[in-house]
Short mmCIF file of C-alpha atoms in Angstrom, two decimals:
data_model
loop_
_atom_site.label_atom_id
_atom_site.label_comp_id
_atom_site.label_asym_id
_atom_site.label_seq_id
_atom_site.Cartn_x
_atom_site.Cartn_y
_atom_site.Cartn_z
CA MET A 97 -41.72 -3.98 134.41
CA ASP A 98 -40.51 -4.54 131.09
CA ILE A 99 -40.55 -1.26 129.91
CA ALA A 100 -38.43 -0.05 133.20
CA PHE A 101 -36.68 -2.66 133.38
CA GLY A 102 -35.80 -2.03 128.90
CA ASP A 103 -34.57 1.65 130.14
CA ARG A 104 -32.48 0.82 132.86
CA ALA A 105 -30.81 -1.92 130.39
CA LYS A 106 -30.97 1.25 127.87
CA PHE A 107 -29.24 3.70 130.36
CA GLY A 108 -27.16 1.61 131.41
CA CYS A 109 -25.63 1.28 128.27
CA ASN A 110 -26.20 5.20 127.00
CA PRO A 111 -22.78 6.65 127.11
CA ILE A 112 -24.26 10.29 126.80
CA ALA A 113 -26.86 8.87 129.83
CA SER A 114 -24.23 8.43 132.10
CA GLU A 115 -21.65 10.66 131.29
CA TRP A 116 -25.03 12.86 132.06
CA PHE A 117 -24.55 10.96 134.98
CA LEU A 118 -21.09 10.80 136.21
CA THR A 119 -21.78 14.88 135.79
CA ALA A 120 -24.52 15.10 138.01
CA LEU A 121 -22.27 12.82 140.40
CA VAL A 122 -19.72 14.90 140.79
CA ILE A 123 -21.78 18.12 140.64
CA VAL A 124 -23.45 16.27 143.87
CA VAL A 125 -20.10 15.45 145.28
CA VAL A 126 -18.75 19.08 144.96
CA ILE A 127 -21.50 21.04 146.08
CA VAL A 128 -21.20 18.91 149.31
CA THR A 129 -17.88 19.21 149.57
CA SER A 130 -18.36 22.59 149.07
CA MET A 131 -20.93 23.36 151.93
CA VAL A 132 -18.67 21.45 154.77
CA ILE A 133 -15.66 22.83 153.86
CA MET A 134 -17.25 26.23 154.08
CA LEU A 135 -19.06 26.38 157.11
CA SER A 136 -17.04 24.42 158.70
CA GLY A 137 -14.26 26.88 158.08
CA THR A 138 -15.56 29.75 158.53
CA SER A 139 -15.11 31.77 161.43
CA PRO A 140 -16.27 30.43 164.53
CA GLU A 141 -19.00 34.00 165.39
CA LEU A 142 -20.23 36.25 162.06
CA SER A 143 -17.01 38.59 161.24
CA TRP A 144 -17.76 42.76 161.50
CA ASP A 145 -19.44 42.87 157.70
CA GLU A 146 -21.78 39.22 158.23
CA ALA A 147 -22.33 40.96 161.46
CA ASP A 148 -23.04 44.09 160.05
CA TYR A 149 -25.37 42.31 156.86
CA ALA A 150 -27.09 39.99 159.39
CA ALA A 151 -28.54 42.87 161.83
CA ASN A 152 -30.41 43.97 159.04
CA THR A 153 -32.57 40.31 159.11
CA ALA A 154 -34.04 41.74 162.10
CA ARG A 155 -36.43 43.84 159.66
CA PRO A 156 -39.70 42.31 158.13
CA TRP A 157 -39.47 41.37 154.58
CA GLY A 158 -41.23 44.24 153.30
CA VAL A 159 -39.27 46.73 155.10
CA LEU A 160 -35.88 45.08 153.29
CA TRP A 161 -37.47 44.72 149.92
CA SER A 162 -38.51 48.30 149.40
CA THR A 163 -35.71 50.23 150.71
CA SER A 164 -32.28 51.26 149.99
CA ASP A 165 -31.39 52.62 152.89
CA ASP A 166 -30.02 49.66 155.25
CA GLY A 167 -26.14 48.63 155.94
CA ARG A 168 -25.56 46.88 152.50
CA HIS A 169 -22.42 48.03 152.39
CA ASP A 170 -23.29 49.91 148.96
CA HIS A 171 -24.39 46.34 147.00
CA GLY A 172 -27.52 44.61 146.38
CA PRO A 173 -29.78 42.56 149.65
CA MET A 174 -30.13 39.14 148.42
CA GLY A 175 -26.76 38.47 150.77
CA ILE A 176 -29.15 39.77 153.66
CA TYR A 177 -32.43 37.72 151.91
CA LEU A 178 -30.32 34.69 151.65
CA ALA A 179 -29.96 35.25 155.75
CA LYS A 180 -33.13 36.32 156.78
CA LEU A 181 -34.10 32.77 154.90
CA GLY A 182 -31.67 30.76 156.57
CA GLN A 183 -32.47 32.46 160.35
CA THR A 184 -36.15 32.01 159.33
CA VAL A 185 -36.77 28.76 157.75
CA LEU A 186 -34.25 26.13 159.90
CA SER A 187 -34.70 25.54 162.52
CA PRO A 188 -32.91 27.08 166.01
CA GLY A 189 -32.48 23.12 166.62
CA TRP A 190 -31.27 21.99 163.64
CA ALA A 191 -27.41 24.36 163.78
CA PRO A 192 -26.70 27.68 165.60
CA LEU A 193 -26.80 30.16 164.19
CA GLU A 194 -23.52 30.96 162.59
CA VAL A 195 -24.49 27.74 160.54
CA ARG A 196 -28.41 28.91 159.63
CA LEU A 197 -27.69 32.60 158.81
CA PRO A 198 -24.99 32.15 156.29
CA PHE A 199 -26.69 27.98 155.31
CA PHE A 200 -28.30 29.60 151.83
CA GLY A 201 -25.16 32.14 151.06
CA THR A 202 -22.98 28.77 151.24
CA LEU A 203 -25.34 26.66 149.05
CA VAL A 204 -25.35 29.18 146.29
CA ALA A 205 -21.74 29.61 146.73
CA SER A 206 -21.59 25.96 146.47
CA LEU A 207 -24.04 25.57 143.76
CA ALA A 208 -21.29 27.64 141.78
CA VAL A 209 -18.32 25.52 142.35
CA GLY A 210 -20.08 22.32 141.84
CA SER A 211 -21.61 23.81 138.56
CA LEU A 212 -18.58 24.60 137.32
CA TYR A 213 -17.38 21.38 136.76
CA GLY A 214 -20.36 20.68 135.02
CA THR A 215 -20.01 23.88 132.08
CA LEU A 216 -16.30 22.89 131.93
CA ARG A 217 -17.48 19.36 130.95
CA HIS A 218 -20.27 20.17 129.14
CA LEU A 219 -20.15 23.62 127.93
CA PHE A 220 -16.25 24.08 126.69
CA GLY A 221 -16.01 20.50 125.64
CA THR A 222 -13.77 19.53 128.20
CA SER A 223 -12.01 15.78 129.53
CA ARG A 224 -13.46 15.04 132.70
CA GLY A 225 -9.57 15.21 134.33
CA ALA A 226 -9.31 19.31 132.77
CA ALA A 227 -13.20 19.35 134.32
CA LEU A 228 -11.70 18.19 137.78
CA VAL A 229 -9.21 20.19 137.71
CA GLY A 230 -11.16 23.67 137.58
CA SER A 231 -13.91 23.17 139.98
CA SER A 232 -11.46 21.18 142.41
CA MET A 233 -8.56 24.10 142.40
CA LEU A 234 -11.63 26.19 143.22
CA LEU A 235 -13.13 23.85 145.31
CA PHE A 236 -10.12 23.97 147.42
CA SER A 237 -8.84 27.57 147.28
CA ALA A 238 -8.20 29.07 150.31
CA ILE A 239 -9.05 32.72 149.32
CA ARG A 240 -13.02 31.22 149.12
CA VAL A 241 -12.96 29.12 151.95
CA LYS A 242 -10.94 30.92 154.48
CA GLU A 243 -10.51 34.87 152.99
CA THR A 244 -14.10 36.01 152.07
CA ASN A 245 -17.55 36.33 153.97
CA ILE A 246 -19.55 33.63 153.88
CA ILE A 247 -22.88 36.29 155.08
CA GLY A 248 -21.97 38.99 151.88
CA PRO A 249 -22.40 39.96 148.13
CA HIS A 250 -19.15 38.20 147.10
CA HIS A 251 -19.42 34.23 146.59
CA LEU A 252 -22.72 35.34 145.01
CA MET A 253 -21.36 37.49 142.39
CA LEU A 254 -18.92 34.72 142.10
CA ALA A 255 -21.78 32.50 141.52
CA CYS A 256 -22.88 35.69 138.94
CA LEU A 257 -20.01 35.60 137.21
CA LEU A 258 -19.51 32.34 136.32
CA ALA A 259 -23.05 31.45 134.86
CA ILE A 260 -21.99 35.12 132.52
CA VAL A 261 -18.75 33.22 131.27
CA ALA A 262 -20.38 29.74 131.35
CA LEU A 263 -23.50 31.03 129.54
CA GLY A 264 -22.20 33.91 127.45
CA TYR A 265 -19.34 31.50 126.44
CA HIS A 266 -22.47 29.10 125.05
CA TRP A 267 -24.24 31.51 123.48
CA ARG A 268 -21.72 33.89 122.15
CA ASP A 269 -22.68 33.21 118.60
CA ARG A 270 -26.34 33.29 118.83
CA PRO A 271 -28.40 35.81 119.64
CA THR A 272 -32.12 34.85 120.61
CA LEU A 273 -34.44 35.05 122.55
CA ARG A 274 -33.88 32.41 125.04
CA ALA A 275 -29.65 34.26 125.57
CA GLY A 276 -31.39 37.20 125.90
CA VAL A 277 -33.56 36.13 128.39
CA GLY A 278 -31.29 33.61 130.36
CA LEU A 279 -28.64 36.31 130.09
CA GLY A 280 -30.52 39.26 131.47
CA ALA A 281 -31.77 36.95 134.27
CA VAL A 282 -27.68 36.19 135.79
CA MET A 283 -27.09 39.99 135.39
CA GLY A 284 -30.23 40.73 137.52
CA PHE A 285 -28.99 37.90 139.94
CA GLY A 286 -25.68 39.56 140.20
CA ALA A 287 -26.92 43.42 140.51
CA LEU A 288 -29.21 42.09 143.58
CA SER A 289 -25.71 40.17 144.89
CA MET A 290 -23.44 42.93 143.92
CA THR A 291 -24.36 46.35 142.53
CA MET B 56 -15.49 45.97 145.10
CA THR B 57 -18.97 46.38 143.08
CA TYR B 58 -19.29 44.46 140.19
CA VAL B 59 -21.97 43.71 138.41
CA ILE B 60 -21.60 46.65 135.53
CA PRO B 61 -18.25 45.80 134.57
CA ALA B 62 -19.15 41.54 134.40
CA ALA B 63 -21.77 42.64 131.81
CA LEU B 64 -18.88 45.27 130.57
CA CYS B 65 -16.49 42.62 130.07
CA TRP B 66 -18.99 40.28 128.59
CA VAL B 67 -19.28 42.88 126.16
CA MET B 68 -16.31 43.26 124.88
CA ALA B 69 -16.10 39.25 124.94
CA VAL B 70 -18.82 38.44 122.78
CA SER B 71 -17.80 41.08 120.52
CA LEU B 72 -14.24 40.20 119.93
CA SER B 73 -15.44 35.96 119.78
CA GLY B 74 -18.88 36.15 119.15
CA SER B 75 -21.61 36.43 116.31
CA GLY B 76 -24.06 38.53 116.06
CA TRP B 77 -24.37 40.41 119.09
CA LEU B 78 -22.57 43.57 117.92
CA ALA B 79 -21.25 44.50 114.86
CA TRP B 80 -19.00 46.92 113.10
CA ASP B 81 -18.44 48.37 109.79
CA ARG B 82 -17.23 51.13 107.89
CA ARG B 83 -20.16 53.11 109.04
CA HIS B 84 -22.54 51.57 111.20
CA PHE B 85 -22.75 50.08 114.56
CA LYS B 86 -24.99 47.34 114.93
CA ILE B 87 -26.05 45.62 117.76
CA SER B 88 -28.60 42.57 117.93
CA TRP B 89 -32.17 43.06 119.28
CA THR B 90 -31.46 40.96 122.03
CA LEU B 91 -29.58 43.30 124.24
CA PRO B 92 -32.41 45.46 124.75
CA VAL B 93 -33.63 42.15 125.79
CA LEU B 94 -30.98 41.60 128.33
CA VAL B 95 -31.19 44.73 129.88
CA ALA B 96 -35.67 44.56 130.87
CA THR B 97 -34.85 40.92 131.97
CA GLY B 98 -31.90 42.05 133.93
CA ALA B 99 -34.15 45.54 135.43
CA SER B 100 -37.30 43.38 135.67
CA VAL B 101 -35.71 40.36 138.21
CA LEU B 102 -33.96 43.72 140.37
CA MET B 103 -37.25 45.64 140.25
CA LEU B 104 -39.13 42.42 141.18
CA PHE B 105 -36.86 41.48 143.88
CA TRP B 106 -34.95 44.74 145.04
CA PRO B 107 -37.89 48.48 143.59
CA PRO B 108 -35.16 50.32 144.91
CA GLY B 109 -32.40 49.32 142.50
CA VAL B 110 -34.49 50.09 139.90
CA ARG B 111 -36.31 53.31 140.39
CA HIS B 112 -33.35 54.94 142.44
CA ILE B 113 -31.22 53.53 140.03
CA MET B 114 -28.50 52.18 142.81
CA VAL B 115 -27.48 49.78 140.60
CA ILE B 116 -25.79 53.08 139.09
CA LYS B 117 -24.99 55.29 142.46
CA ASP B 118 -23.00 51.58 144.38
CA PHE B 119 -20.86 51.46 140.68
CA LEU B 120 -19.81 55.41 141.16
CA ALA B 121 -19.54 55.10 144.77
CA TYR B 122 -17.04 52.19 145.04
CA LEU B 123 -15.36 54.62 141.16
CA HIS B 124 -14.29 56.94 143.42
CA TYR B 125 -13.59 54.52 146.91
CA PRO B 126 -11.74 55.75 148.60
CA SER B 127 -8.68 53.83 149.96
CA HIS B 128 -8.98 50.69 152.72
CA THR B 129 -6.86 49.68 155.70
CA THR B 130 -5.94 46.06 156.00
CA LEU B 131 -4.06 43.24 157.20
CA LEU B 132 -1.45 42.20 154.60
CA GLY B 133 1.04 39.39 156.75
CA ASP B 134 1.56 40.60 159.67
CA ALA B 135 0.92 44.02 158.65
CA ILE B 136 -1.60 46.84 159.11
CA PHE B 137 -1.40 48.98 156.00
CA GLU B 138 -3.45 52.28 155.44
CA VAL B 139 -3.24 51.32 151.63
CA ALA B 140 -2.25 47.58 150.63
CA PRO B 141 0.08 47.78 147.87
CA ARG B 142 -0.45 46.86 144.48
CA SER B 143 1.55 43.63 145.27
CA ALA B 144 -0.97 42.49 147.39
CA VAL B 145 -2.97 41.17 144.75
CA ILE B 146 0.60 38.70 144.57
CA SER B 147 1.34 38.32 147.70
CA TRP B 148 -2.06 36.14 148.78
CA LEU B 149 -2.06 34.75 145.77
CA ALA B 150 1.01 33.34 146.62
CA ASN B 151 0.33 33.30 150.13
CA LEU B 152 -3.24 31.75 150.06
CA ASP B 153 -3.78 29.57 147.43
CA SER B 154 0.25 29.08 145.85
CA PRO B 155 -1.62 25.98 144.15
CA ILE B 156 -3.73 28.30 141.82
CA LEU B 157 -1.56 30.81 140.99
CA ALA B 158 1.13 28.36 139.87
CA VAL B 159 -0.72 25.95 138.01
CA SER B 160 -2.59 28.42 135.97
CA SER B 161 -0.33 30.40 135.59
CA LEU B 162 1.83 27.58 133.90
CA ILE B 163 -1.58 26.22 132.13
CA ILE B 164 -2.48 29.23 130.55
CA LEU B 165 1.30 30.28 129.70
CA ALA B 166 1.33 27.09 127.83
CA ALA B 167 -1.65 26.88 125.74
CA VAL B 168 -0.40 30.48 124.95
CA TRP B 169 2.70 29.55 123.91
CA LYS B 170 0.65 25.51 121.98
CA GLY B 171 -1.59 28.93 120.10
CA TYR B 172 1.70 30.84 119.12
CA LEU B 173 3.00 27.28 117.52
CA SER B 174 0.44 26.58 115.80
CA GLY B 175 -0.56 29.46 114.27
CA ARG B 176 -4.20 29.00 115.69
CA VAL B 177 -6.30 31.14 118.26
CA THR B 178 -10.12 30.02 118.46
CA SER B 179 -12.86 32.37 119.88
CA THR B 180 -12.44 29.92 122.92
CA HIS B 181 -9.04 31.81 123.65
CA ILE B 182 -10.09 35.22 123.24
CA TYR B 183 -13.10 35.12 124.63
CA LEU B 184 -10.81 33.56 128.10
CA THR B 185 -8.33 36.15 127.06
CA VAL B 186 -10.67 39.01 127.60
CA PHE B 187 -12.09 37.92 131.25
CA LEU B 188 -8.15 37.06 132.44
CA VAL B 189 -7.42 40.35 131.83
CA PHE B 190 -10.36 42.11 132.29
CA PHE B 191 -10.61 40.64 135.65
CA LEU B 192 -6.44 40.66 136.53
CA VAL B 193 -6.25 44.27 135.43
CA THR B 194 -9.68 45.14 137.63
CA ALA B 195 -8.18 43.53 140.41
CA LEU B 196 -5.27 45.03 140.17
CA ALA B 197 -6.67 48.59 139.79
CA ALA B 198 -9.47 48.05 142.15
CA HIS B 199 -8.94 49.43 146.23
CA LEU B 200 -7.81 46.65 147.91
CA ALA B 201 -10.10 45.83 151.44
CA GLY B 202 -8.18 41.66 152.09
CA ALA B 203 -7.45 38.95 150.04
CA ARG B 204 -11.96 38.87 148.92
CA ASN B 205 -11.52 41.35 146.66
CA LEU B 206 -9.65 38.48 144.60
CA LEU B 207 -12.70 36.28 144.49
CA GLN B 208 -13.58 36.82 141.00
CA CYS B 209 -10.10 36.75 139.63
CA VAL B 210 -9.69 33.52 141.74
CA GLY B 211 -12.53 31.97 139.33
CA VAL B 212 -12.01 33.30 135.89
CA MET B 213 -8.78 31.68 136.78
CA CYS B 214 -9.69 28.52 137.91
CA LEU B 215 -12.57 28.55 134.59
CA ALA B 216 -10.03 29.13 132.54
CA SER B 217 -7.51 27.07 133.49
CA GLY B 218 -10.09 23.63 133.73
CA ALA B 219 -10.97 24.76 129.82
CA LEU B 220 -7.48 24.90 128.57
CA PHE B 221 -5.47 22.15 130.26
CA ASP B 222 -5.91 19.32 128.12
CA GLU B 223 -4.32 22.09 125.18
CA ALA B 224 -1.80 23.00 127.34
CA LEU B 225 -0.95 18.91 128.02
CA GLY B 226 -1.47 18.50 124.71
CA ASP B 227 -4.64 16.39 124.68
CA ASN B 228 -2.81 13.32 126.73
CA PRO B 229 -4.64 11.11 128.32
CA LYS B 230 -2.51 9.72 130.61
CA LEU B 231 -1.38 13.06 131.90
CA ILE B 232 -4.17 14.46 131.59
CA ARG B 233 -5.23 12.14 134.15
CA ILE B 234 -2.11 12.23 136.54
CA GLY B 235 -2.52 16.13 136.11
CA SER B 236 -6.07 16.10 137.01
CA VAL B 237 -5.87 13.84 140.35
CA ALA B 238 -2.04 15.22 141.42
CA ILE B 239 -3.58 19.32 141.51
CA ALA B 240 -6.79 17.98 142.88
CA LEU B 241 -4.34 16.94 145.49
CA LEU B 242 -2.13 19.85 145.81
CA ALA B 243 -5.72 22.59 146.30
CA ALA B 244 -6.67 20.04 149.32
CA LEU B 245 -3.36 19.78 150.80
CA ASN B 246 -2.97 23.70 150.69
CA LEU B 247 -5.88 24.22 152.54
CA ILE B 248 -5.50 21.59 154.79
CA TRP B 249 -2.19 23.21 155.93
CA LEU B 250 -3.26 26.10 156.25
CA SER B 251 -6.26 25.28 157.84
CA SER B 252 -3.34 23.65 160.44
CA SER B 253 -0.83 26.14 160.41
CA SER B 254 -0.29 27.94 163.67
CA SER B 255 0.96 30.62 162.36
CA TYR B 256 -1.99 31.75 159.71
CA ARG B 257 -5.21 32.83 160.69
CA PRO B 258 -7.64 34.63 158.84
CA TYR B 259 -8.79 38.15 158.69
CA PHE B 260 -12.43 37.69 159.24
CA ALA B 261 -11.99 34.71 161.84
CA ALA B 262 -14.07 36.72 164.80
CA GLY B 263 -14.34 34.97 168.24
CA GLY B 264 -14.77 35.57 172.31
CA TYR B 265 -17.68 38.65 171.74
CA ARG B 266 -20.21 35.91 172.46
CA SER B 267 -17.79 34.90 175.23
CA LEU B 268 -17.84 38.40 176.33
CA LEU B 269 -21.01 39.26 176.85
CA GLN B 270 -21.52 35.98 179.22
CA GLU B 271 -18.25 36.32 180.88
CA ASP B 272 -18.26 39.51 181.67
CA GLY B 273 -21.47 40.91 182.63
CA GLY B 274 -20.32 43.14 185.56
CA ARG B 275 -18.14 45.26 183.06
CA ILE B 276 -20.69 45.22 180.09
CA HIS B 277 -23.54 47.01 182.54
CA GLU B 278 -21.41 49.63 183.00
CA SER B 279 -22.29 53.65 182.16
CA ALA B 280 -18.68 54.05 180.45
CA LYS B 281 -17.14 55.11 177.54
CA ALA B 282 -15.54 52.43 175.18
CA ILE B 283 -14.03 51.76 172.15
CA VAL B 284 -14.37 48.33 170.95
CA TYR B 285 -13.03 47.48 167.34
CA GLY B 286 -16.27 45.08 165.71
CA LEU B 287 -19.08 47.31 167.63
CA PRO B 288 -21.81 45.63 165.27
CA ILE B 289 -20.63 41.94 166.28
CA LEU B 290 -21.18 43.03 169.92
CA ASN B 291 -24.48 44.68 169.00
CA PHE B 292 -25.56 41.74 166.96
CA TYR B 293 -24.48 39.23 169.72
CA ALA B 294 -26.06 41.19 172.56
CA HIS B 295 -29.17 41.45 170.44
CA GLN B 296 -29.53 38.21 170.08
CA SER B 297 -28.53 36.95 174.07
CA GLY B 298 -30.63 39.59 175.48
CA THR B 299 -28.06 41.46 177.06
CA PRO B 300 -28.25 44.90 177.86
CA ILE B 301 -25.12 47.02 177.45
CA GLY B 302 -24.46 50.27 178.94
CA TRP B 303 -21.52 51.34 177.49
CA ASP B 304 -22.09 54.37 175.41
CA ALA B 305 -19.66 52.70 172.81
CA ARG B 306 -18.27 53.68 169.45
CA GLU B 307 -16.27 51.52 166.81
CA MET B 308 -12.38 51.98 166.73
CA PRO B 309 -11.12 54.16 163.93
CA TRP B 310 -9.63 51.59 161.36
CA THR B 311 -6.87 53.71 161.08
CA THR B 312 -2.87 52.91 161.21
CA ARG B 313 -2.70 56.83 161.70
CA ALA B 314 -0.78 57.92 164.75
CA ASN B 315 -3.16 61.00 164.79
CA ALA B 316 -6.37 58.37 165.34
CA PRO B 317 -8.43 59.82 168.05
CA LEU B 318 -8.92 57.95 172.16
CA PRO B 319 -10.51 60.03 173.90
CA ALA B 320 -9.35 60.73 177.58
CA ASP B 321 -13.10 59.50 178.98
CA VAL B 322 -12.77 56.36 176.75
CA LYS B 323 -12.85 53.64 179.73
CA TYR B 324 -12.47 50.64 177.75
CA VAL B 325 -10.98 49.52 174.98
CA LEU B 326 -12.41 45.84 173.23
CA ILE B 327 -9.83 44.77 169.99
CA PRO B 328 -8.42 41.97 169.00
CA GLU B 329 -4.92 40.95 168.16
CA PHE B 330 -4.25 42.21 165.13
CA VAL B 331 -4.67 45.02 166.22
CA PHE B 332 -2.75 45.02 169.02
CA LYS B 333 0.41 43.08 167.45
CA ASN B 334 -0.02 44.30 163.91
CA MET B 335 -0.87 48.02 164.01
CA PRO B 336 1.83 50.05 163.67
CA PRO B 337 3.67 50.81 167.10
CA GLU B 338 2.46 54.43 167.14
CA GLN B 339 -0.44 54.21 166.27
CA PRO B 340 -2.85 55.11 170.31
CA MET B 341 -4.31 51.47 169.76
CA ARG B 342 -0.84 50.10 170.64
CA ARG B 343 1.15 52.96 171.14
CA VAL B 344 -0.98 53.49 174.16
CA VAL B 345 -4.12 51.25 175.15
CA ALA B 346 -1.80 48.15 174.51
CA GLN B 347 1.71 49.16 176.06
CA HIS B 348 0.01 50.76 179.07
CA TRP B 349 -3.46 49.83 179.54
CA LYS B 350 -4.58 46.62 181.57
CA VAL B 351 -5.70 43.55 179.93
CA VAL B 352 -9.27 42.91 182.14
CA TRP B 353 -10.53 39.57 180.01
CA SER B 354 -9.45 37.52 176.81
CA ASN B 355 -10.36 34.99 174.82
CA LYS B 356 -8.01 32.99 172.44
CA THR B 357 -9.22 30.00 171.02
CA HIS B 358 -7.09 28.20 167.56
CA ASP B 359 -9.69 29.47 165.24
CA ALA B 360 -10.33 32.67 165.80
CA TRP B 361 -7.88 36.13 167.10
CA GLU B 362 -7.73 36.99 170.54
CA LEU B 363 -10.08 39.31 171.59
CA GLY B 364 -8.31 41.37 174.37
CA LEU B 365 -10.60 44.00 177.09
CA TYR B 366 -8.52 46.50 177.97
CA GLU B 367 -9.41 49.04 181.29
CA LYS B 368 -7.86 52.41 181.19
CA PRO B 369 -5.81 53.47 184.35
CA GLN B 370 -6.88 55.22 187.69
CA PRO B 371 -4.73 58.29 188.32
CA MET B 372 -3.17 57.53 191.47
CA PRO B 373 -4.84 59.28 194.35
#
């Protein structure tokens, strides 16, 4: 009990820990807000591109994994994988199809917007206000929320691009093994999203 | 547009100009860090793990080249459909949809550049962000324009750069930064709320009515007749989901503004959304013939989607 109390007291007084806690809190709020406005602001039925991608979810995982002739619009299959994951994992009683299919794509897109706050605050070393400016403008962008299909490559590529800019900046003077593996993994995800 | 290869090239440019150790030139040699092959190998391994054809059939390169030579794409801009969207569409979309981002980003970036010029201090952060901003703005302007979604990557970089340069642009004044940041966040939120509630704005992709058509108009859907449909993947998807068989010999509407777009004489039904029967050029057959002379036999209109109309060809008089 004493140790736990001591840790709490230490945590409460430590400005660095408080700052990280605040950053984590803001990121969570941004992610949840983004998911709500994306899922509520999207098209009431699947759009042309989304329906074309979603048709592939009827195919088995192994076929999606091993072929390149599907209706993927000359992009990587990650958008289709995430739509199929939503259809497979989420119960039909939980939400309509128009929420289950884009759910994991929305999650990745929202993680990108939330992480932008942390990137600005801790990698670019900005004030909280400046980090809020960058993340809130992207959070409420009409082009992002209203004009971009959720099932598809654009949001996933944006997540990849923001990660490349952030990690590339962080490691710009440090070409270490960790930097190579980290950036390579992000670019690999980008290739899976938007070739 | 395809982006991972351009994004990787942009990053290489940015670190070679603003960083150290990744790429370097001297009088005789071009030096590459051993980490770059590690990066490429890791990326290829991730791709191989999750999608083998991406590496085995070099789909990443093939897709990139396909999009590099991609022809124009017909698209809706404002209240008109263009066969080839003008380059000014980039500014038009930003100004009409994301004016806070356009205005705030421009002001912050210009203020940061001005302060950097006055102080004579250009940091590696400035160079790094400038490379990304210029690269993605030029890419957005140069690539084919299929809709405002093509600007999403550019918008993301603009937001990131605005946040990174915000303190500097406001002279590191804490009070100004606090007030400014709250005002900008509110402005961005209000812009989205205003657009969402505006009766004059409807997103390009706001599809609706296909599910209702399958439920409400089963008789015609089961007919063995030729039909032209805008959004055939949507109709097929919902038909598959609901287990409703479609009797039509349907094909996708040719997505063109041309006056000679095909409208075969044996087509009985045409299913098109509002932006086709209202915003296509008047000489396009979907508007000149179908919207003008055919009979609307079913339609669906909701506040958050384009109206969808089913047109039937008039029967010849006996």
